[in-house]
mmCIF file of C-alpha atoms and ligand atoms in Angstrom:
data_model
loop_
_atom_site.group_PDB
_atom_site.id
_atom_site.type_symbol
_atom_site.label_atom_id
_atom_site.label_comp_id
_atom_site.label_asym_id
_atom_site.label_seq_id
_atom_site.Cartn_x
_atom_site.Cartn_y
_atom_site.Cartn_z
ATOM 1 C CA UNK A 28 53.672 33.994 15.200
ATOM 2 C CA UNK A 29 51.571 36.586 13.399
ATOM 3 C CA UNK A 30 53.423 39.482 14.996
ATOM 4 C CA UNK A 31 56.330 38.635 13.249
ATOM 5 C CA UNK A 32 54.401 40.021 10.104
ATOM 6 C CA UNK A 33 52.832 43.254 9.571
ATOM 7 C CA UNK A 34 50.539 44.382 7.526
ATOM 8 C CA UNK A 35 49.748 48.128 6.524
ATOM 9 C CA UNK A 36 47.387 48.731 4.138
ATOM 10 C CA UNK A 37 48.452 51.913 1.944
ATOM 11 C CA UNK A 38 45.926 54.091 -0.096
ATOM 12 C CA UNK A 39 44.590 52.829 -3.581
ATOM 13 C CA UNK A 40 45.094 49.068 -3.225
ATOM 14 C CA UNK A 41 48.908 48.479 -2.091
ATOM 15 C CA UNK A 42 49.572 46.311 1.116
ATOM 16 C CA UNK A 43 52.801 46.384 2.488
ATOM 17 C CA UNK A 44 53.767 43.002 4.575
ATOM 18 C CA UNK A 45 56.672 43.494 6.509
ATOM 19 C CA UNK A 46 58.531 40.832 8.214
ATOM 20 C CA UNK A 47 59.211 42.404 11.626
ATOM 21 C CA UNK A 48 62.268 40.366 13.550
ATOM 22 C CA UNK A 49 65.231 43.222 13.045
ATOM 23 C CA UNK A 50 67.095 41.873 16.398
ATOM 24 C CA UNK A 51 67.530 38.585 14.078
ATOM 25 C CA UNK A 52 68.089 40.827 10.771
ATOM 26 C CA UNK A 53 64.475 39.156 9.682
ATOM 27 C CA UNK A 54 65.576 35.663 9.338
ATOM 28 C CA UNK A 55 63.518 33.508 8.246
ATOM 29 C CA UNK A 56 62.223 30.846 10.933
ATOM 30 C CA UNK A 57 59.434 28.616 11.038
ATOM 31 C CA UNK A 58 57.092 31.020 12.681
ATOM 32 C CA UNK A 59 58.166 34.086 9.795
ATOM 33 C CA UNK A 60 57.414 31.328 6.775
ATOM 34 C CA UNK A 61 54.358 30.328 8.698
ATOM 35 C CA UNK A 62 53.061 34.165 9.063
ATOM 36 C CA UNK A 63 53.774 34.806 5.599
ATOM 37 C CA UNK A 64 51.773 31.814 4.205
ATOM 38 C CA UNK A 65 48.615 32.974 6.069
ATOM 39 C CA UNK A 66 48.783 36.508 5.278
ATOM 40 C CA UNK A 67 49.442 35.780 1.326
ATOM 41 C CA UNK A 68 46.552 33.356 1.092
ATOM 42 C CA UNK A 69 44.701 36.182 3.348
ATOM 43 C CA UNK A 70 45.666 38.984 0.555
ATOM 44 C CA UNK A 71 45.353 36.562 -2.454
ATOM 45 C CA UNK A 72 41.521 36.293 -2.229
ATOM 46 C CA UNK A 73 40.977 40.229 -1.110
ATOM 47 C CA UNK A 74 39.614 41.884 -4.063
ATOM 48 C CA UNK A 75 40.819 45.272 -2.544
ATOM 49 C CA UNK A 76 44.457 44.303 -3.210
ATOM 50 C CA UNK A 77 46.382 44.986 -6.284
ATOM 51 C CA UNK A 78 49.840 45.272 -5.507
ATOM 52 C CA UNK A 79 51.981 43.572 -2.401
ATOM 53 C CA UNK A 80 55.147 44.940 -1.354
ATOM 54 C CA UNK A 81 57.178 42.815 0.789
ATOM 55 C CA UNK A 82 59.928 44.410 2.966
ATOM 56 C CA UNK A 83 61.885 43.511 6.012
ATOM 57 C CA UNK A 84 61.739 45.874 8.871
ATOM 58 C CA UNK A 85 64.893 48.034 10.247
ATOM 59 C CA UNK A 86 67.235 49.234 8.538
ATOM 60 C CA UNK A 87 69.992 46.661 8.135
ATOM 61 C CA UNK A 88 68.020 43.996 6.428
ATOM 62 C CA UNK A 89 65.276 42.708 4.118
ATOM 63 C CA UNK A 90 66.182 39.202 5.224
ATOM 64 C CA UNK A 91 69.348 38.096 6.248
ATOM 65 C CA UNK A 92 68.297 34.326 5.264
ATOM 66 C CA UNK A 93 66.725 31.431 6.465
ATOM 67 C CA UNK A 94 67.233 31.169 10.569
ATOM 68 C CA UNK A 95 70.575 29.649 10.930
ATOM 69 C CA UNK A 96 69.983 28.812 14.556
ATOM 70 C CA UNK A 97 66.919 26.719 14.217
ATOM 71 C CA UNK A 98 68.242 24.585 11.241
ATOM 72 C CA UNK A 99 71.270 23.908 13.163
ATOM 73 C CA UNK A 100 69.120 21.114 15.081
ATOM 74 C CA UNK A 101 67.204 20.271 12.296
ATOM 75 C CA UNK A 102 67.479 16.234 10.808
ATOM 76 C CA UNK A 103 66.642 15.715 7.366
ATOM 77 C CA UNK A 104 62.721 15.563 7.718
ATOM 78 C CA UNK A 105 62.830 18.565 9.553
ATOM 79 C CA UNK A 106 64.964 20.093 6.758
ATOM 80 C CA UNK A 107 63.021 18.718 4.094
ATOM 81 C CA UNK A 108 59.714 20.044 5.536
ATOM 82 C CA UNK A 109 61.196 23.686 6.456
ATOM 83 C CA UNK A 110 62.040 23.738 2.372
ATOM 84 C CA UNK A 111 58.609 22.639 1.468
ATOM 85 C CA UNK A 112 57.186 25.272 3.562
ATOM 86 C CA UNK A 113 59.820 28.286 2.332
ATOM 87 C CA UNK A 114 58.815 27.238 -1.149
ATOM 88 C CA UNK A 115 55.385 27.361 -0.968
ATOM 89 C CA UNK A 116 55.751 30.700 0.196
ATOM 90 C CA UNK A 117 58.007 31.705 -2.804
ATOM 91 C CA UNK A 118 55.483 29.735 -5.294
ATOM 92 C CA UNK A 119 52.613 31.836 -3.926
ATOM 93 C CA UNK A 120 54.450 35.429 -4.261
ATOM 94 C CA UNK A 121 55.345 34.070 -7.946
ATOM 95 C CA UNK A 122 51.916 32.809 -9.009
ATOM 96 C CA UNK A 123 49.414 34.925 -6.729
ATOM 97 C CA UNK A 124 46.560 37.009 -8.748
ATOM 98 C CA UNK A 125 48.633 40.708 -7.740
ATOM 99 C CA UNK A 126 51.374 42.492 -7.855
ATOM 100 C CA UNK A 127 54.576 41.513 -5.752
ATOM 101 C CA UNK A 128 57.621 43.798 -5.051
ATOM 102 C CA UNK A 129 60.101 42.776 -3.081
ATOM 103 C CA UNK A 130 61.800 46.193 -1.696
ATOM 104 C CA UNK A 131 64.927 45.285 -0.720
ATOM 105 C CA UNK A 132 66.856 47.806 1.817
ATOM 106 C CA UNK A 133 70.146 46.030 3.234
ATOM 107 C CA UNK A 134 71.323 42.447 3.686
ATOM 108 C CA UNK A 135 69.030 40.058 1.381
ATOM 109 C CA UNK A 136 71.050 36.790 1.685
ATOM 110 C CA UNK A 137 70.163 33.153 1.124
ATOM 111 C CA UNK A 138 66.771 32.685 1.858
ATOM 112 C CA UNK A 139 66.229 36.826 1.675
ATOM 113 C CA UNK A 140 67.622 37.099 -1.794
ATOM 114 C CA UNK A 141 65.604 33.546 -2.461
ATOM 115 C CA UNK A 142 62.398 34.953 -1.555
ATOM 116 C CA UNK A 143 63.299 38.308 -3.289
ATOM 117 C CA UNK A 144 63.644 36.354 -6.598
ATOM 118 C CA UNK A 145 59.920 34.849 -6.149
ATOM 119 C CA UNK A 146 58.347 38.324 -6.411
ATOM 120 C CA UNK A 147 56.957 39.753 -9.802
ATOM 121 C CA UNK A 148 60.210 42.174 -9.425
ATOM 122 C CA UNK A 149 62.659 43.499 -7.197
ATOM 123 C CA UNK A 150 63.506 47.325 -6.216
ATOM 124 C CA UNK A 151 66.844 47.900 -4.158
ATOM 125 C CA UNK A 152 67.630 50.893 -1.945
ATOM 126 C CA UNK A 153 71.881 52.007 -2.733
ATOM 127 C CA UNK A 154 72.920 49.997 0.023
ATOM 128 C CA UNK A 155 71.501 46.522 -0.764
ATOM 129 C CA UNK A 156 73.919 43.181 -0.363
ATOM 130 C CA UNK A 157 72.710 40.233 -2.563
ATOM 131 C CA UNK A 158 74.231 37.027 -2.115
ATOM 132 C CA UNK A 159 73.430 33.076 -1.710
ATOM 133 C CA UNK A 160 76.130 31.994 1.382
ATOM 134 C CA UNK A 161 74.543 28.642 2.125
ATOM 135 C CA UNK A 162 77.847 26.449 0.836
ATOM 136 C CA UNK A 163 79.698 28.644 3.307
ATOM 137 C CA UNK A 164 76.935 26.896 6.296
ATOM 138 C CA UNK A 165 77.726 23.275 4.581
ATOM 139 C CA UNK A 166 74.629 23.178 2.425
ATOM 140 C CA UNK A 167 72.532 24.621 -0.554
ATOM 141 C CA UNK A 168 70.056 27.244 -1.326
ATOM 142 C CA UNK A 169 66.864 25.377 -0.814
ATOM 143 C CA UNK A 170 64.004 27.904 -1.166
ATOM 144 C CA UNK A 171 64.484 28.240 -4.801
ATOM 145 C CA UNK A 172 67.842 29.591 -5.537
ATOM 146 C CA UNK A 173 68.915 26.986 -7.453
ATOM 147 C CA UNK A 174 66.010 27.245 -10.374
ATOM 148 C CA UNK A 175 65.128 31.828 -10.165
ATOM 149 C CA UNK A 176 68.823 32.650 -9.735
ATOM 150 C CA UNK A 177 69.819 30.676 -12.824
ATOM 151 C CA UNK A 178 66.780 31.811 -14.760
ATOM 152 C CA UNK A 179 67.024 35.353 -13.528
ATOM 153 C CA UNK A 180 70.991 35.977 -14.693
ATOM 154 C CA UNK A 181 72.005 32.650 -16.980
ATOM 155 C CA UNK A 182 73.462 29.825 -15.718
ATOM 156 C CA UNK A 183 77.143 30.600 -15.336
ATOM 157 C CA UNK A 184 76.665 33.281 -13.386
ATOM 158 C CA UNK A 185 74.652 31.579 -11.184
ATOM 159 C CA UNK A 186 77.485 29.206 -10.433
ATOM 160 C CA UNK A 187 79.709 31.683 -9.823
ATOM 161 C CA UNK A 188 77.524 33.489 -6.858
ATOM 162 C CA UNK A 189 76.260 30.337 -5.972
ATOM 163 C CA UNK A 190 79.667 28.364 -5.853
ATOM 164 C CA UNK A 191 81.473 31.358 -4.207
ATOM 165 C CA UNK A 192 78.500 32.465 -1.817
ATOM 166 C CA UNK A 193 79.922 36.121 -2.073
ATOM 167 C CA UNK A 194 77.994 39.116 -1.484
ATOM 168 C CA UNK A 195 77.233 41.637 -4.363
ATOM 169 C CA UNK A 196 76.046 45.306 -4.104
ATOM 170 C CA UNK A 197 72.618 46.894 -5.906
ATOM 171 C CA UNK A 198 74.949 48.079 -8.703
ATOM 172 C CA UNK A 199 76.361 44.850 -9.431
ATOM 173 C CA UNK A 200 72.827 43.155 -9.165
ATOM 174 C CA UNK A 201 71.249 45.229 -11.700
ATOM 175 C CA UNK A 202 73.811 44.723 -14.139
ATOM 176 C CA UNK A 203 73.569 40.878 -13.370
ATOM 177 C CA UNK A 204 69.598 41.067 -14.194
ATOM 178 C CA UNK A 205 69.408 40.164 -10.765
ATOM 179 C CA UNK A 206 67.489 43.025 -9.846
ATOM 180 C CA UNK A 207 64.953 45.853 -11.947
ATOM 181 C CA UNK A 208 66.300 48.968 -10.457
ATOM 182 C CA UNK A 209 68.336 50.698 -8.060
ATOM 183 C CA UNK A 210 66.751 53.789 -5.801
ATOM 184 C CA UNK A 211 68.232 56.128 -3.708
ATOM 185 C CA UNK A 212 68.480 55.761 -0.157
ATOM 186 C CA UNK A 213 66.750 58.627 1.059
ATOM 187 C CA UNK A 214 63.119 58.120 0.932
ATOM 188 C CA UNK A 215 63.519 54.540 -0.716
ATOM 189 C CA UNK A 216 60.515 53.096 0.434
ATOM 190 C CA UNK A 217 58.195 56.531 -0.499
ATOM 191 C CA UNK A 218 59.254 56.093 -3.797
ATOM 192 C CA UNK A 219 58.380 52.239 -3.825
ATOM 193 C CA UNK A 220 55.394 53.000 -2.824
ATOM 194 C CA UNK A 221 54.884 56.099 -5.280
ATOM 195 C CA UNK A 222 55.829 52.892 -8.578
ATOM 196 C CA UNK A 223 53.203 50.383 -6.905
ATOM 197 C CA UNK A 224 50.641 53.153 -6.393
ATOM 198 C CA UNK A 225 50.950 53.377 -10.274
ATOM 199 C CA UNK A 226 50.877 49.816 -10.815
ATOM 200 C CA UNK A 227 47.754 49.513 -8.900
ATOM 201 C CA UNK A 228 45.901 52.527 -11.228
ATOM 202 C CA UNK A 229 45.442 50.109 -13.520
ATOM 203 C CA UNK A 230 43.355 47.450 -14.397
ATOM 204 C CA UNK A 231 44.039 44.303 -12.363
ATOM 205 C CA UNK A 232 42.259 41.976 -14.046
ATOM 206 C CA UNK A 233 44.824 42.852 -16.883
ATOM 207 C CA UNK A 234 47.749 43.047 -15.086
ATOM 208 C CA UNK A 235 47.076 39.548 -13.745
ATOM 209 C CA UNK A 236 46.313 38.424 -16.758
ATOM 210 C CA UNK A 237 49.409 39.509 -18.116
ATOM 211 C CA UNK A 238 51.521 37.739 -15.444
ATOM 212 C CA UNK A 239 50.067 34.786 -15.521
ATOM 213 C CA UNK A 240 50.947 34.473 -19.071
ATOM 214 C CA UNK A 241 54.376 35.751 -18.736
ATOM 215 C CA UNK A 242 54.580 33.184 -15.899
ATOM 216 C CA UNK A 243 53.936 30.401 -18.531
ATOM 217 C CA UNK A 244 56.362 31.730 -20.984
ATOM 218 C CA UNK A 245 58.668 31.332 -18.714
ATOM 219 C CA UNK A 246 57.805 27.986 -18.015
ATOM 220 C CA UNK A 247 57.178 29.036 -13.763
ATOM 221 C CA UNK A 248 54.620 26.084 -14.110
ATOM 222 C CA UNK A 249 57.445 23.946 -15.248
ATOM 223 C CA UNK A 250 59.473 24.567 -11.237
ATOM 224 C CA UNK A 251 57.309 21.855 -9.058
ATOM 225 C CA UNK A 252 59.769 18.805 -10.234
ATOM 226 C CA UNK A 253 62.943 21.543 -10.105
ATOM 227 C CA UNK A 254 61.315 22.090 -6.243
ATOM 228 C CA UNK A 255 60.749 18.433 -5.155
ATOM 229 C CA UNK A 256 64.568 18.077 -6.466
ATOM 230 C CA UNK A 257 65.952 20.642 -4.610
ATOM 231 C CA UNK A 258 64.556 20.150 -1.393
ATOM 232 C CA UNK A 259 65.143 16.334 -1.942
ATOM 233 C CA UNK A 260 69.258 18.088 -2.836
ATOM 234 C CA UNK A 261 69.095 20.840 0.181
ATOM 235 C CA UNK A 262 67.479 18.140 2.974
ATOM 236 C CA UNK A 263 70.083 15.346 2.391
ATOM 237 C CA UNK A 264 73.031 17.846 3.327
ATOM 238 C CA UNK A 265 71.756 17.825 7.077
ATOM 239 C CA UNK A 266 73.276 15.603 9.359
ATOM 240 C CA UNK A 267 76.863 15.821 7.744
ATOM 241 C CA UNK A 268 79.586 16.948 9.067
ATOM 242 C CA UNK A 269 79.978 20.017 6.702
ATOM 243 C CA UNK A 270 76.310 21.122 7.602
ATOM 244 C CA UNK A 271 77.217 20.915 11.163
ATOM 245 C CA UNK A 272 80.423 22.292 11.242
ATOM 246 C CA UNK A 273 78.814 25.218 9.150
ATOM 247 C CA UNK A 274 76.070 26.067 11.431
ATOM 248 C CA UNK A 275 77.702 25.386 14.810
ATOM 249 C CA UNK A 276 80.903 28.295 13.514
ATOM 250 C CA UNK A 277 78.104 30.438 12.304
ATOM 251 C CA UNK A 278 76.834 30.493 15.885
ATOM 252 C CA UNK A 279 80.041 30.295 17.321
ATOM 253 C CA UNK A 280 81.041 33.471 15.785
ATOM 254 C CA UNK A 281 84.120 31.911 13.657
ATOM 255 C CA UNK A 282 85.237 30.351 10.147
ATOM 256 C CA UNK A 283 84.231 27.092 9.458
ATOM 257 C CA UNK A 284 86.722 24.287 8.314
ATOM 258 C CA UNK A 285 85.039 22.009 6.202
ATOM 259 C CA UNK A 286 86.621 18.542 5.092
ATOM 260 C CA UNK A 287 86.709 17.380 1.609
ATOM 261 C CA UNK A 288 84.559 15.271 0.142
HETATM 262 C C1 HXC B 310 69.919 33.479 12.688
HETATM 263 C C2 HXC B 310 70.915 35.734 12.393
HETATM 264 C C3 HXC B 310 70.930 35.608 10.902
HETATM 265 C C4 HXC B 310 70.381 33.793 10.443
HETATM 266 C C5 HXC B 310 72.040 37.322 10.962
HETATM 267 N N1 HXC B 310 71.671 36.583 12.675
HETATM 268 N N2 HXC B 310 71.805 36.564 10.569
HETATM 269 N N3 HXC B 310 70.643 34.407 13.117
HETATM 270 N N4 HXC B 310 69.886 33.411 11.242
HETATM 271 N N5 HXC B 310 70.516 33.995 8.518
HETATM 272 C C6 HXC B 310 71.618 37.422 13.983
HETATM 273 C C7 HXC B 310 73.105 37.597 14.282
HETATM 274 O O1 HXC B 310 73.276 35.693 14.882
HETATM 275 C C8 HXC B 310 72.863 38.493 15.257
HETATM 276 O O2 HXC B 310 72.536 38.099 16.698
HETATM 277 C C9 HXC B 310 71.861 39.454 14.663
HETATM 278 O O3 HXC B 310 71.140 38.882 13.954
HETATM 279 C C10 HXC B 310 72.558 40.639 14.016
HETATM 280 O O4 HXC B 310 73.418 40.219 13.023
HETATM 281 P P1 HXC B 310 75.210 40.116 13.539
HETATM 282 O O5 HXC B 310 75.801 39.144 12.552
HETATM 283 O O6 HXC B 310 75.414 40.445 14.913
HETATM 284 O O7 HXC B 310 75.022 41.264 12.117
HETATM 285 P P2 HXC B 310 76.417 42.144 11.397
HETATM 286 O O8 HXC B 310 77.862 41.788 12.044
HETATM 287 O O9 HXC B 310 76.305 43.235 11.121
HETATM 288 O O10 HXC B 310 76.517 40.791 9.967
HETATM 289 C C11 HXC B 310 75.390 40.984 9.098
HETATM 290 C C12 HXC B 310 75.490 39.648 8.248
HETATM 291 C C13 HXC B 310 75.364 38.284 9.170
HETATM 292 C C14 HXC B 310 76.910 39.814 7.346
HETATM 293 C C15 HXC B 310 74.087 39.834 7.643
HETATM 294 O O11 HXC B 310 74.332 38.462 10.351
HETATM 295 C C16 HXC B 310 75.615 37.150 9.132
HETATM 296 O O12 HXC B 310 76.542 36.609 8.104
HETATM 297 N N6 HXC B 310 74.334 36.727 8.736
HETATM 298 C C17 HXC B 310 73.459 34.886 8.231
HETATM 299 C C18 HXC B 310 74.169 35.231 6.456
HETATM 300 C C19 HXC B 310 74.103 33.812 5.895
HETATM 301 O O13 HXC B 310 74.510 33.349 5.948
HETATM 302 N N7 HXC B 310 72.159 33.592 5.614
HETATM 303 C C20 HXC B 310 72.006 32.322 4.651
HETATM 304 C C21 HXC B 310 71.285 31.591 6.043
HETATM 305 S S1 HXC B 310 70.994 29.959 4.975
HETATM 306 P P3 HXC B 310 73.093 37.954 18.020
HETATM 307 O O14 HXC B 310 72.168 37.155 18.855
HETATM 308 O O15 HXC B 310 74.259 37.748 17.973
HETATM 309 O O16 HXC B 310 72.699 39.703 18.191
HETATM 310 C C22 HXC B 310 69.650 30.046 3.966
HETATM 311 C C23 HXC B 310 69.141 28.641 3.284
HETATM 312 C C24 HXC B 310 67.794 29.057 3.096
HETATM 313 O O17 HXC B 310 69.013 31.071 3.947
HETATM 314 C C25 HXC B 310 67.486 27.842 2.748
HETATM 315 C C26 HXC B 310 66.656 27.259 4.045
HETATM 316 C C27 HXC B 310 65.308 25.942 2.698
#
């Protein structure tokens, strides 16, 4: 499990957490989520760490979502547990007394967009793609997407993205307010590291005080009841004909055929 997450300590209090499953476009399975959780808990209490850069391995993807093959066989209670585990990782990223930056190159889909949204901000390379395609699999976002996307871009735009399941490019993601900044493809990670190092030169006590206060102002502390509601609604879709069809269709590399309500 631990080799699914690489930890690179860079100079000046910056660390890079790399999700290292490039053969599955860094899809989030239980092993990846447990590895991320353990590493984040360790970093949260590591006084030498100021800024955490979260990224994927390989050029194609940040994270192409939760692992659909693993979810395919889940029942409701497994799905609820899986969603709760992903939420615990997202809540750590959001609330830990370190700065968390999502560095997105390539696909950030479903759980990938949700994980990125839980970071303090997102820096993306020119060819990055975002989206919440869960409804095309017969389910809904389950790692906080229904909460944090609406907070980032407003309810109407969030509904458009969630209901349509469309992928959007980095430029549109900036326009919507989903991400902070687009950086050139060439030298992307070098530039992210520079920006992280600049933040790391400031007082961590001051930066983390600002983070917790700004989270309070944004009512991040109020996400908990919404988290439970999302977990409940996400898992309630498991075992339905549409969830089965959506996920089998992905494995069979064909378009899903859904029933009505
Ligand atoms: C499992 C995945 C995966 C995923 C890609 N792979 N995404 N496996 N779960 N989410 C695997 C593919 O099956 C394939 O394995 C390999 O990675 C390379 O992917 P390809 O599809 O061959 O690449 P490409 O044609 O370039 O297409 C890239 C892609 C596509 C557009 C990103 O892979 C895709 O649509 N992936 C699924 C995206 C998605 O729907 N994400 C949301 C998941 S639901 P093989 O073995 O064939 O080489 C979700 C819910 C979150 O995230 C909440 C949970 C609680």
